[in-house]
Amino acid sequence: MKAKPILEEFELPCGVTIKNRIAKAAMTERLANKKQEATKAIVDLYQHWMSNGAGLLISGNIMVDKRYKEASANIVLEDESGITSLQEVTKVATQNNTQFWAQINHAGRQSSIFSTFKPIAPSAIRLKKLMLFAKPKAMSLDEIKDVENRFVNTAILAEKAGFTGVQIHAAHGYLLSQFLSPKTNKRLDDYGGSIENRARLLFDIVKRVREALGSDFPISVKLNSADFQRGGFNEEDAMFVIKYLEKLKIDLLEISGGTYENIVFLTERYEHESTRKREAYFLDFAKKIKSETSLPIMVTGGFRSQQFCNEVLANKELEMIGFARPFITDQNFPKAFLEDEDYRVGDATFDFKIKKMKDFAEAGFYDYQIHQLAKGKSLKPKYNPYLAVLRLTTNELVKGWF
């Protein structure tokens, strides 16, 4: 029988082994309680995902600062008070030799008004999207150092809570991504200007997390290949950052793209003809990385057939295949996908006419599916997208302000 690369183990540079090549990429769960702690619903959700066979599960956003959240019901891990509830999650999610990593994040200017009216960012540049984001305050040097300390602190707490690795989120327009982009970082000090300066905060965080957690603990970074905005973070910037991350000995680089202003990671396909034909997004850039570094790479987005996954793995184009939406559009994913070489993942049909709110509607749609799984209920692929907008808005309002 012909070997299937997707079923093969992968040993990370730190020595930890992932049992197969499928990873659940991070998706925000919005299931924390009013204390921003993990709940039974999150335990049940990860019990479900663990049971279907992925080698690596990456949590949704775990915020390093409760003042600046991505969503009102995010988990926040600032001190040891949140460890006990998270241990219940990690206990089930790490069964069957499954790796479970904490994605740690700070929303910066992408903290909505449901979280704060006083966000912080590298520069005082407002995110103009549906009037949901207040103008941020440019961070002082003390505030930058505080953020660095918070990332390190949360990484340490995540390890204590039983996570088997951490992923530092530096993509999708969140705070670290804001520092990386010249479109959102207009600073004139040591944290602005050149890409060396714009990446300083990310590099300092990675260095200190490695020092704190040791050489045998998996550390990943999620990075945009580009912001897909004129004047933003581009592939040349990304390659500089990636080569330095290799020197810092991270274990896995996840490639993504876009920000809240251009949400290619949520609603769009990567538009190059070659990647459309070959299913996945960001593969062109992954090949460039492979030509210049030896970093293990995870690409998330667009993979739909086991045959194609086996092809890119056999060609050494990447090491891990990331999936997000298939985990919430197929109740049994990836179990059947791993067992059947001819199995293809389908996309949920999604039709929403109001262009400016399409991403908001889609976020609400997938949020609903996550909550169905957490309740042990069936998915509803025909859930009304207009109800999804109402649901997401209501949940943020109630959990954020009341």
Coordinates of C-alpha atoms in Angstrom, one line a residue:
M1 CA 0.0 0.0 0.0
K2 CA 1.3 3.4 -1.0
A3 CA 2.3 5.5 2.0
K4 CA 0.2 8.6 2.7
P5 CA 2.3 11.6 3.8
I6 CA -0.6 13.1 5.6
L7 CA -0.6 10.2 8.1
E8 CA 3.1 10.5 8.8
E9 CA 4.5 11.9 12.1
F10 CA 6.4 15.1 12.1
E11 CA 9.2 15.9 14.5
L12 CA 9.6 19.6 15.3
P13 CA 13.0 21.2 15.7
C14 CA 12.5 21.2 19.5
G15 CA 12.1 17.4 19.5
V16 CA 8.3 17.1 20.0
T17 CA 6.5 14.9 17.6
I18 CA 3.1 15.6 16.0
K19 CA 1.3 12.4 15.1
N20 CA 0.1 13.4 11.7
R21 CA 0.2 16.4 9.3
I22 CA -3.3 17.9 10.0
A23 CA -3.7 20.9 12.2
K24 CA -6.8 22.7 13.3
A25 CA -5.9 26.4 12.8
A26 CA -7.1 28.9 15.4
M27 CA -10.7 30.0 15.3
T28 CA -12.0 32.3 18.0
E29 CA -14.5 30.4 20.2
R30 CA -16.3 33.3 22.0
L31 CA -17.3 30.9 24.8
A32 CA -15.6 32.3 27.9
N33 CA -17.6 33.3 31.0
K34 CA -17.8 36.8 32.4
K35 CA -14.5 36.3 34.2
Q36 CA -13.0 35.6 30.8
E37 CA -12.3 32.0 31.9
A38 CA -12.8 28.7 30.0
T39 CA -16.2 27.1 30.4
K40 CA -17.6 23.6 30.1
A41 CA -18.7 24.5 26.5
I42 CA -15.0 25.0 25.6
V43 CA -14.1 21.7 27.2
D44 CA -16.9 19.9 25.2
L45 CA -15.8 21.7 22.0
Y46 CA -12.2 20.5 22.2
Q47 CA -13.3 17.0 23.3
H48 CA -15.2 16.8 20.0
W49 CA -12.3 18.2 17.9
M50 CA -9.7 15.9 19.7
S51 CA -11.8 12.8 19.0
N52 CA -11.7 13.3 15.2
G53 CA -8.0 12.7 14.9
A54 CA -6.1 15.9 14.0
G55 CA -2.4 15.8 15.1
L56 CA -2.4 19.5 16.2
L57 CA -5.1 21.7 17.7
I58 CA -4.5 25.4 18.1
S59 CA -6.8 27.3 20.4
G60 CA -8.7 30.4 19.5
N61 CA -7.4 33.8 20.7
I62 CA -6.2 33.7 24.3
M63 CA -5.7 37.3 25.1
V64 CA -2.8 38.7 27.1
D65 CA -4.7 41.7 28.3
K66 CA -8.4 41.8 29.3
R67 CA -8.6 45.5 28.3
Y68 CA -7.9 44.8 24.7
K69 CA -9.8 41.8 23.5
E70 CA -10.6 40.5 20.0
A71 CA -14.1 39.5 21.1
S72 CA -16.1 40.0 24.3
A73 CA -16.1 36.3 25.2
N74 CA -12.4 35.7 24.6
I75 CA -10.4 33.7 27.2
V76 CA -8.0 36.0 29.0
L77 CA -4.9 34.6 30.7
E78 CA -3.2 37.2 32.8
D79 CA -2.6 35.4 36.0
E80 CA -3.0 32.0 37.7
S81 CA -6.7 32.5 38.4
G82 CA -7.5 31.2 34.9
I83 CA -5.3 28.1 35.0
T84 CA -7.7 25.7 36.7
S85 CA -10.5 26.1 34.1
L86 CA -8.0 25.8 31.2
Q87 CA -6.6 22.6 32.7
E88 CA -10.0 21.0 32.1
V89 CA -9.7 22.0 28.5
T90 CA -6.1 20.8 28.0
K91 CA -6.9 17.6 29.8
V92 CA -9.3 16.5 27.1
A93 CA -7.7 18.2 24.1
T94 CA -4.3 16.4 24.6
Q95 CA -5.8 12.9 24.7
N96 CA -4.8 10.4 22.1
N97 CA -1.4 12.0 21.8
T98 CA -2.8 15.2 20.4
Q99 CA -0.8 18.4 20.5
F100 CA -2.7 21.4 21.8
W101 CA -1.2 24.8 21.5
A102 CA -2.4 28.1 22.9
Q103 CA -2.6 31.0 20.5
I104 CA -1.8 34.1 22.4
N105 CA -2.7 37.5 21.2
H106 CA -3.4 41.2 21.8
A107 CA -5.9 43.0 19.6
G108 CA -4.5 46.5 19.7
R109 CA -6.5 48.8 17.5
Q110 CA -8.7 45.8 16.5
S111 CA -10.2 45.8 20.0
S112 CA -13.8 46.7 19.2
I113 CA -15.9 49.2 21.1
F114 CA -17.6 46.3 22.8
S115 CA -14.2 45.7 24.5
T116 CA -12.8 49.3 24.9
F117 CA -13.3 52.8 23.8
K118 CA -9.6 53.5 24.3
P119 CA -7.6 51.0 22.3
I120 CA -3.8 51.2 21.9
A121 CA -1.7 50.8 18.8
P122 CA 1.8 51.6 17.5
S123 CA 0.3 54.8 16.0
A124 CA -3.0 56.7 16.4
I125 CA -4.5 55.3 13.2
R126 CA -8.1 54.3 13.5
L127 CA -9.5 51.1 11.9
K128 CA -12.5 52.4 9.9
K129 CA -14.9 49.5 9.7
L130 CA -18.6 49.8 10.5
M131 CA -17.9 52.4 13.2
L132 CA -17.0 49.4 15.5
F133 CA -13.5 50.6 16.4
A134 CA -12.4 53.7 18.4
K135 CA -9.4 55.7 17.5
P136 CA -6.3 54.2 19.3
K137 CA -3.8 56.0 21.4
A138 CA -0.2 55.7 20.2
M139 CA 1.7 53.5 22.7
S140 CA 4.4 54.8 25.0
L141 CA 7.7 52.9 25.4
D142 CA 6.4 51.7 28.8
E143 CA 3.3 50.4 27.2
I144 CA 5.3 48.5 24.6
K145 CA 7.4 46.9 27.3
D146 CA 4.2 46.0 29.2
V147 CA 2.8 44.2 26.1
E148 CA 6.1 42.3 25.7
N149 CA 5.9 41.2 29.4
R150 CA 2.3 40.2 29.0
F151 CA 3.0 37.9 26.0
V152 CA 5.8 36.2 28.0
N153 CA 3.7 35.9 31.1
T154 CA 0.7 34.4 29.2
A155 CA 3.0 31.9 27.5
I156 CA 4.4 30.8 30.8
L157 CA 0.8 30.5 32.2
A158 CA -0.3 28.5 29.2
E159 CA 2.5 26.0 29.8
K160 CA 1.3 25.7 33.4
A161 CA -2.2 25.2 32.3
G162 CA -1.2 22.1 30.3
F163 CA -0.9 23.4 26.7
T164 CA 1.8 21.5 24.9
G165 CA 2.9 24.6 22.9
V166 CA 2.2 28.2 22.1
Q167 CA 1.5 30.2 19.0
I168 CA 2.3 33.9 18.9
H169 CA -0.2 35.7 16.7
A170 CA 1.5 38.3 14.5
A171 CA -1.0 38.2 11.6
H172 CA -4.4 39.4 10.6
G173 CA -3.9 43.0 11.7
Y174 CA -3.7 42.4 15.5
L175 CA -1.2 44.3 17.6
L176 CA 2.0 42.6 16.6
S177 CA 0.9 42.7 13.0
Q178 CA 0.1 46.4 13.4
F179 CA 3.7 47.0 14.5
L180 CA 5.0 45.1 11.4
S181 CA 3.0 47.1 8.9
P182 CA 4.2 50.6 7.8
K183 CA 0.5 51.4 7.1
T184 CA -0.3 51.2 10.8
N185 CA 3.1 51.9 12.3
K186 CA 4.3 55.5 11.7
R187 CA 6.6 55.6 14.7
L188 CA 9.9 57.4 14.6
D189 CA 11.6 55.6 17.5
D190 CA 13.3 52.1 17.8
Y191 CA 9.9 50.4 17.0
G192 CA 9.2 52.2 13.7
G193 CA 10.6 52.9 10.3
S194 CA 12.8 50.0 9.0
I195 CA 11.4 46.4 9.1
E196 CA 14.2 45.7 11.7
N197 CA 12.5 48.2 14.0
R198 CA 8.9 47.3 13.2
A199 CA 9.7 43.6 14.0
R200 CA 11.6 44.4 17.2
L201 CA 8.6 43.7 19.5
L202 CA 7.8 40.4 17.9
F203 CA 11.5 39.3 18.0
D204 CA 11.9 40.4 21.7
I205 CA 8.8 38.4 22.6
V206 CA 9.9 35.2 20.8
K207 CA 13.4 35.5 22.4
R208 CA 12.0 35.8 25.9
V209 CA 9.3 33.1 25.4
R210 CA 12.0 30.7 24.3
E211 CA 14.2 31.6 27.3
A212 CA 11.3 31.1 29.7
L213 CA 9.9 27.9 28.3
G214 CA 13.1 26.2 27.2
S215 CA 14.5 24.6 24.1
D216 CA 12.1 21.6 24.1
F217 CA 8.8 23.4 24.2
P218 CA 7.1 24.1 20.8
I219 CA 6.9 27.8 19.8
S220 CA 5.0 28.8 16.7
V221 CA 4.4 32.2 15.0
K222 CA 1.5 33.1 12.8
L223 CA 2.6 35.6 10.2
N224 CA 1.0 37.3 7.2
S225 CA 2.7 36.8 3.9
A226 CA 1.3 40.2 3.2
D227 CA -1.5 42.6 4.3
F228 CA -2.8 42.9 0.7
Q229 CA -3.0 46.6 1.2
R230 CA -1.0 49.3 -0.6
G231 CA 1.7 50.6 1.7
G232 CA 1.3 47.7 4.1
F233 CA 3.4 44.7 5.2
N234 CA 4.6 42.9 2.1
E235 CA 6.4 39.7 1.1
E236 CA 9.8 41.3 1.2
D237 CA 9.1 42.4 4.8
A238 CA 7.8 39.0 5.6
M239 CA 10.9 37.2 4.3
F240 CA 13.1 39.4 6.5
V241 CA 11.0 38.5 9.5
I242 CA 10.9 34.8 8.6
K243 CA 14.7 34.5 8.2
Y244 CA 15.2 36.1 11.6
L245 CA 12.6 33.8 13.2
E246 CA 14.6 30.9 11.9
K247 CA 17.6 32.2 13.8
L248 CA 15.4 32.4 16.9
K249 CA 14.7 28.7 16.4
I250 CA 10.9 28.7 16.3
D251 CA 9.4 25.3 15.6
L252 CA 6.6 26.1 13.2
L253 CA 5.7 29.1 11.0
E254 CA 2.0 29.4 10.0
I255 CA 1.5 31.5 6.9
S256 CA -1.7 33.6 6.4
G257 CA -2.6 37.0 5.1
G258 CA -4.9 40.0 5.4
T259 CA -6.3 42.3 8.1
Y260 CA -9.7 43.4 9.2
E261 CA -9.7 45.9 6.4
N262 CA -9.0 43.2 3.8
I263 CA -10.1 39.9 5.3
V264 CA -8.6 37.4 2.8
F265 CA -8.2 35.0 5.7
L266 CA -11.9 34.8 6.2
T267 CA -13.9 35.7 3.1
E268 CA -11.6 35.7 0.0
R269 CA -9.7 33.2 -2.0
Y270 CA -6.0 33.8 -2.9
E271 CA -6.4 35.1 -6.4
H272 CA -3.3 33.8 -8.2
E273 CA -4.4 31.4 -10.9
S274 CA -1.8 28.8 -9.9
T275 CA -3.1 28.6 -6.4
R276 CA -6.7 28.5 -7.5
K277 CA -5.9 25.5 -9.6
R278 CA -4.0 23.8 -6.8
E279 CA -6.6 24.4 -4.1
A280 CA -4.6 26.2 -1.4
Y281 CA -3.9 29.8 -0.7
F282 CA -0.4 31.2 0.2
L283 CA 1.4 28.2 -1.3
D284 CA 3.3 30.4 -3.8
F285 CA 4.8 32.3 -0.9
A286 CA 5.5 29.1 1.0
K287 CA 7.6 27.9 -1.9
K288 CA 9.7 31.1 -1.7
I289 CA 10.2 30.5 2.0
K290 CA 11.3 26.9 1.4
S291 CA 13.9 28.1 -1.2
E292 CA 15.5 30.4 1.4
T293 CA 15.0 28.8 4.8
S294 CA 14.6 25.4 6.5
L295 CA 11.8 26.5 8.8
P296 CA 8.9 24.0 9.2
I297 CA 5.9 25.6 7.5
M298 CA 2.1 25.3 8.0
V299 CA -0.2 26.8 5.4
T300 CA -3.8 27.3 6.3
G301 CA -6.6 27.9 3.8
G302 CA -8.1 26.2 0.7
F303 CA -7.0 22.6 1.1
R304 CA -10.0 20.4 0.1
S305 CA -8.7 17.0 -1.0
Q306 CA -6.5 14.4 0.7
Q307 CA -4.7 13.7 -2.6
F308 CA -3.6 17.3 -2.9
C309 CA -2.4 17.4 0.7
N310 CA -0.3 14.3 0.0
E311 CA 1.1 15.9 -3.1
V312 CA 2.4 19.1 -1.4
L313 CA 3.7 17.1 1.6
A314 CA 5.5 14.7 -0.7
N315 CA 7.0 17.6 -2.6
K316 CA 8.3 19.1 0.7
E317 CA 6.4 22.3 0.0
L318 CA 5.3 22.4 3.7
E319 CA 5.2 20.3 6.8
M320 CA 1.7 20.8 8.2
I321 CA -1.6 21.4 6.6
G322 CA -3.9 23.8 8.4
F323 CA -7.6 23.7 8.3
A324 CA -10.2 26.0 9.9
R325 CA -13.6 26.1 8.3
P326 CA -13.8 22.3 7.5
F327 CA -13.8 21.7 11.3
I328 CA -17.0 23.7 11.5
T329 CA -18.7 22.7 8.3
D330 CA -18.1 18.9 8.5
Q331 CA -19.1 17.4 11.9
N332 CA -16.6 14.5 11.6
F333 CA -13.7 16.3 10.1
P334 CA -10.9 15.2 9.8
K335 CA -11.7 11.6 10.6
A336 CA -13.2 10.6 7.2
F337 CA -10.7 12.9 5.4
L338 CA -7.8 10.9 6.9
E339 CA -9.3 7.5 6.2
D340 CA -10.4 8.1 2.5
E341 CA -7.9 9.3 -0.1
D342 CA -10.8 10.3 -2.4
Y343 CA -12.6 12.3 0.3
R344 CA -13.1 16.0 -0.5
V345 CA -14.1 18.8 1.9
G346 CA -17.1 20.8 0.8
D347 CA -17.6 24.5 1.5
A348 CA -20.7 25.9 3.2
T349 CA -22.8 27.9 0.8
F350 CA -22.9 31.5 2.0
D351 CA -24.8 34.3 0.3
F352 CA -25.1 37.7 1.8
K353 CA -25.9 40.8 -0.3
I354 CA -24.6 43.6 1.9
K355 CA -21.0 43.8 0.8
K356 CA -19.7 46.0 3.6
M357 CA -21.0 43.5 6.2
K358 CA -20.3 40.3 4.4
D359 CA -17.3 39.4 6.6
F360 CA -19.3 40.3 9.8
A361 CA -22.1 38.0 8.6
E362 CA -19.7 35.2 7.8
A363 CA -18.0 35.5 11.2
G364 CA -21.4 35.2 12.9
F365 CA -22.3 32.2 10.7
Y366 CA -19.1 30.3 11.7
D367 CA -19.5 31.4 15.3
Y368 CA -22.9 29.8 15.4
Q369 CA -21.5 26.5 14.0
I370 CA -18.8 26.5 16.7
H371 CA -21.5 27.0 19.4
Q372 CA -23.6 24.2 17.9
L373 CA -20.6 21.8 18.2
A374 CA -19.9 22.9 21.8
K375 CA -23.5 22.0 22.6
G376 CA -23.2 18.6 21.0
K377 CA -25.8 19.7 18.3
S378 CA -25.8 19.3 14.6
L379 CA -24.3 21.9 12.3
K380 CA -26.7 24.1 10.3
P381 CA -25.1 24.9 7.0
K382 CA -28.2 26.9 5.9
Y383 CA -28.2 29.1 8.9
N384 CA -29.5 32.5 7.9
P385 CA -26.6 35.0 7.4
Y386 CA -28.8 37.9 8.5
L387 CA -29.5 36.1 11.7
A388 CA -25.8 35.6 12.0
V389 CA -25.2 39.4 11.9
L390 CA -27.8 39.9 14.6
R391 CA -26.4 37.0 16.7
L392 CA -22.8 38.3 16.6
T393 CA -23.8 41.9 17.4
T394 CA -26.1 40.9 20.2
N395 CA -23.6 38.6 21.8
E396 CA -20.8 41.2 21.7
L397 CA -23.1 43.8 23.1
V398 CA -24.5 41.7 25.9
K399 CA -21.2 40.1 26.9
G400 CA -19.2 43.2 26.4
W401 CA -21.3 45.8 28.1
F402 CA -23.8 44.1 30.4

